[in-house]
Amino acid sequence: MKRLTFLPNALIARGIILTAMAAALLSVCNAAPVPIVLTGADRRPAISLDGNWAAIVDPYFSGLFSFHHEEKKNGFFLNRKAQPGDPFPTEYDFSKAPTLKVPADWNTQRESLFFYEGPIWYERDFTYQPKEHTRVFLHVGAANYHSWFWVNGQKVCEHEGGYTSFNCEVTAAIHAGGNFVVAAVDNTRHEDGVPTLETDWWNYGGLTRSVSLIEVPEEFIDQYDVHLSQTNDSVIEGWVHVEGGHAGQRVLVILPELDRMVSFTLDGNSRTTIRIPVADLERWSPETPNLYEVKISTANDSVTDLIGFRTIETRGTEILLNGKPIFLRGISIHAEAPYRTGRANTDKDAETLLGWAKELGCNFVRLAHYPHDESMLRAADSMGLLVWSENPVYWALQFDNPKVLAKAEQQLDEEIGTSRNHAAIILWSMANETPNTEARTRFIETEAGYARTLDPTRLITAALLVRADGQTKIIDDPLGKALDVIGFNEYIGWYEGHPESADTTEWRVEYQKPLIVSEFGSGAKAGLHGEENQRWTEEYQASIYRHQFGMLNRIPQLRGMSPWVLMDFRSPNRPLTSIQDEFNRKGLISDQGQKKQAFFILQKAYKEKTVGKPE
Ligand code: GCB
């Protein structure tokens, strides 16, 4: 079996040398085959492994670790099926275990797992017919947080990070007829994790997104980037990488609607840059979310994607979409499933959440606080919603720990590698509300530099904290220097002062760059009514929104907003009985779909363009 690495081909091709930190991580991971990033995985034919998986709860992780806490070679009991006459007691017998549904978090499936944080074993049988000259990958949409996989007892990969997809090669482990896959998924929080111990959202565990088998030829198109040139709007450019490809091999790129078919040649790094002159291209925008079929093929492989073409850049304090200034009328969204709660992971969830954003009058969504799934991005592309996509560098990570930086960079590789062809995404967010320390600034500057090497076509942002001097709020966090667009969060009227405090608040912004207020808001229990000064009522929340608008309109370089948050979401930090009941209640809509008053206040302001700079 050919070994693949995490290393994005784009980086190899650009001759960029791995940071010492990333190299260190790779060598640590060398023990297990490492998964690869696949662009457009959802565009390939797949054999679904979704459904019911046998599941064994293993809080002490005794299935993987021995009584002296050494990792058992190959998972011992767990990597094989119990056989009659086994010499050892088989305590982990999947045939006797209850099941859990995949894709889904385990917390909302079984009452006893609601607060569970730890490892759970999954097992599923499947039949398979190998084909000649075909490689097979186990595609995992997401497994939160740390996961291990075995196919027919052979370890096929290990992965850290709960919100990105990855692909483990199983070609050598899979065989004709009956097969079985075992996964261990552990959502234990770690100080050196990304995110770390503290978050304000539910730590949903499990195989939270779809799992499938993807078949590809021996040489296959693993990554590609197809976008409109920033400098010439009649040229589509980018690159294609063919895993296992060789110099001189042909790659065809076809855009049927534009009547284009252009051939390129792979270089010694199995990569080619592409450049395709086009005429009469209808550019992608929120008003005209045009998507074009793009077919990329080699002699043996082909993938067809749907891609929109637009440019995004900044000029002074403006954000320019297709060369024209735009104000981002947005809302923040967690990947929380409407109506049923739990992790959002279906096309229907995406349509509901983004449908509400459209109803609100948005042209923009902040997908907080981690990469959301492919269905959200496909829906945003086709519905015409610009997207802020975020790496889970949230609050206080171990910023002086090189291994943590390597983990953040690995998650960026996966986020950008899988979703780089979505026209909707305009902003890569590096972090949220991080403490202003030198180690933090160095960490995120490095992360931002890395993101730029992976994708120089989009804007880099982060949600910063602000400080105050009396009635003046100051945005001068040194991290601002590393960003193209500055996001900032503030909770005037909720965590400080009263809703009216916004009327007298002034802002001093040390950067001549576009600003987005990436959060403001207040808690409100849907259906709870009272006076405007009564916390938790819909009236209080509505009042916060009204008072914010005037203040925001006085910030000259404000170019966007994404109030917190579209829908109530589960958080263990929110225990207030009969109000919160383990939900963060800052949603404009309850988890059961009830719209609160503030929804209509924001909707009116967006539709009448009374907040923000009219274009
Ligand atoms: C924040 C965080 C967000 C929280 C929110 C809140 O500043 O960025 O994750 O959920 O405040 O509700 O307090």
PDB file of N, CA and C and ligand atoms in Angstrom, residues 200-201 334 366 369 394-395 432-433 489 491 495 519 564 569 574 584 586, ligand 1:
ATOM      1  N   ASP A 200     -18.339  27.150  24.661  1.00  0.00           N
ATOM      2  CA  ASP A 200     -19.747  27.406  24.976  1.00  0.00           C
ATOM      3  C   ASP A 200     -20.623  26.701  23.944  1.00  0.00           C
ATOM      4  N   TRP A 201     -20.369  25.420  23.741  1.00  0.00           N
ATOM      5  CA  TRP A 201     -21.283  24.618  22.933  1.00  0.00           C
ATOM      6  C   TRP A 201     -21.151  23.171  23.385  1.00  0.00           C
ATOM      7  N   HIS A 334     -24.632  28.139  14.693  1.00  0.00           N
ATOM      8  CA  HIS A 334     -23.978  26.921  15.183  1.00  0.00           C
ATOM      9  C   HIS A 334     -24.533  25.736  14.399  1.00  0.00           C
ATOM     10  N   ARG A 366     -22.099  33.657   9.421  1.00  0.00           N
ATOM     11  CA  ARG A 366     -20.861  33.246  10.098  1.00  0.00           C
ATOM     12  C   ARG A 366     -21.108  31.838  10.623  1.00  0.00           C
ATOM     13  N   HIS A 369     -18.408  27.550  15.358  1.00  0.00           N
ATOM     14  CA  HIS A 369     -17.080  28.061  15.707  1.00  0.00           C
ATOM     15  C   HIS A 369     -16.044  27.059  15.213  1.00  0.00           C
ATOM     16  N   TYR A 394     -10.491  28.535  19.709  1.00  0.00           N
ATOM     17  CA  TYR A 394     -11.538  29.190  20.485  1.00  0.00           C
ATOM     18  C   TYR A 394     -11.031  29.440  21.892  1.00  0.00           C
ATOM     19  N   TRP A 395     -11.170  30.696  22.347  1.00  0.00           N
ATOM     20  CA  TRP A 395     -10.759  31.103  23.694  1.00  0.00           C
ATOM     21  C   TRP A 395      -9.279  30.763  23.941  1.00  0.00           C
ATOM     22  N   ASN A 432     -11.439  32.729  17.645  1.00  0.00           N
ATOM     23  CA  ASN A 432     -12.512  33.478  18.298  1.00  0.00           C
ATOM     24  C   ASN A 432     -12.126  33.850  19.720  1.00  0.00           C
ATOM     25  N   GLU A 433     -12.175  35.160  20.013  1.00  0.00           N
ATOM     26  CA  GLU A 433     -12.023  35.690  21.379  1.00  0.00           C
ATOM     27  C   GLU A 433     -10.827  35.101  22.111  1.00  0.00           C
ATOM     28  N   ASN A 489     -16.261  40.992  18.831  1.00  0.00           N
ATOM     29  CA  ASN A 489     -17.479  40.594  19.549  1.00  0.00           C
ATOM     30  C   ASN A 489     -17.720  41.573  20.678  1.00  0.00           C
ATOM     31  N   TYR A 491     -20.875  42.549  23.885  1.00  0.00           N
ATOM     32  CA  TYR A 491     -22.180  42.196  24.476  1.00  0.00           C
ATOM     33  C   TYR A 491     -22.709  43.347  25.332  1.00  0.00           C
ATOM     34  N   TYR A 495     -23.716  41.336  28.911  1.00  0.00           N
ATOM     35  CA  TYR A 495     -22.676  41.048  29.910  1.00  0.00           C
ATOM     36  C   TYR A 495     -22.188  42.329  30.582  1.00  0.00           C
ATOM     37  N   GLU A 519     -20.227  39.327  16.733  1.00  0.00           N
ATOM     38  CA  GLU A 519     -21.238  38.907  17.717  1.00  0.00           C
ATOM     39  C   GLU A 519     -21.753  40.108  18.479  1.00  0.00           C
ATOM     40  N   TRP A 564     -25.258  37.337  17.372  1.00  0.00           N
ATOM     41  CA  TRP A 564     -25.222  36.021  18.017  1.00  0.00           C
ATOM     42  C   TRP A 564     -26.602  35.716  18.562  1.00  0.00           C
ATOM     43  N   PHE A 569     -28.926  27.056  21.052  1.00  0.00           N
ATOM     44  CA  PHE A 569     -28.101  25.846  20.899  1.00  0.00           C
ATOM     45  C   PHE A 569     -27.700  25.320  22.266  1.00  0.00           C
ATOM     46  N   ARG A 574     -24.871  26.537  30.435  1.00  0.00           N
ATOM     47  CA  ARG A 574     -26.107  27.324  30.533  1.00  0.00           C
ATOM     48  C   ARG A 574     -27.170  26.566  31.311  1.00  0.00           C
ATOM     49  N   ASN A 584     -27.997  27.729  25.289  1.00  0.00           N
ATOM     50  CA  ASN A 584     -27.679  29.140  25.155  1.00  0.00           C
ATOM     51  C   ASN A 584     -28.880  29.749  24.429  1.00  0.00           C
ATOM     52  N   LYS A 586     -29.499  32.752  23.232  1.00  0.00           N
ATOM     53  CA  LYS A 586     -29.340  33.999  22.470  1.00  0.00           C
ATOM     54  C   LYS A 586     -29.863  33.883  21.042  1.00  0.00           C
TER      55      LYS A 586
HETATM   56  C1  GCB B   1     -19.093  34.699  22.932  1.00  0.00           C
HETATM   57  C2  GCB B   1     -18.608  33.480  22.260  1.00  0.00           C
HETATM   58  C3  GCB B   1     -19.733  32.535  21.904  1.00  0.00           C
HETATM   59  C4  GCB B   1     -20.698  32.447  23.087  1.00  0.00           C
HETATM   60  C5  GCB B   1     -21.293  33.823  23.306  1.00  0.00           C
HETATM   61  C6  GCB B   1     -22.241  33.894  24.500  1.00  0.00           C
HETATM   62  O1  GCB B   1     -18.464  35.698  22.995  1.00  0.00           O
HETATM   63  O2  GCB B   1     -17.844  33.758  21.118  1.00  0.00           O
HETATM   64  O3  GCB B   1     -19.204  31.288  21.594  1.00  0.00           O
HETATM   65  O4  GCB B   1     -21.670  31.488  22.884  1.00  0.00           O
HETATM   66  O5  GCB B   1     -20.280  34.731  23.555  1.00  0.00           O
HETATM   67  O6  GCB B   1     -23.395  33.541  24.348  1.00  0.00           O
HETATM   68  O7  GCB B   1     -21.799  34.282  25.564  1.00  0.00           O
END
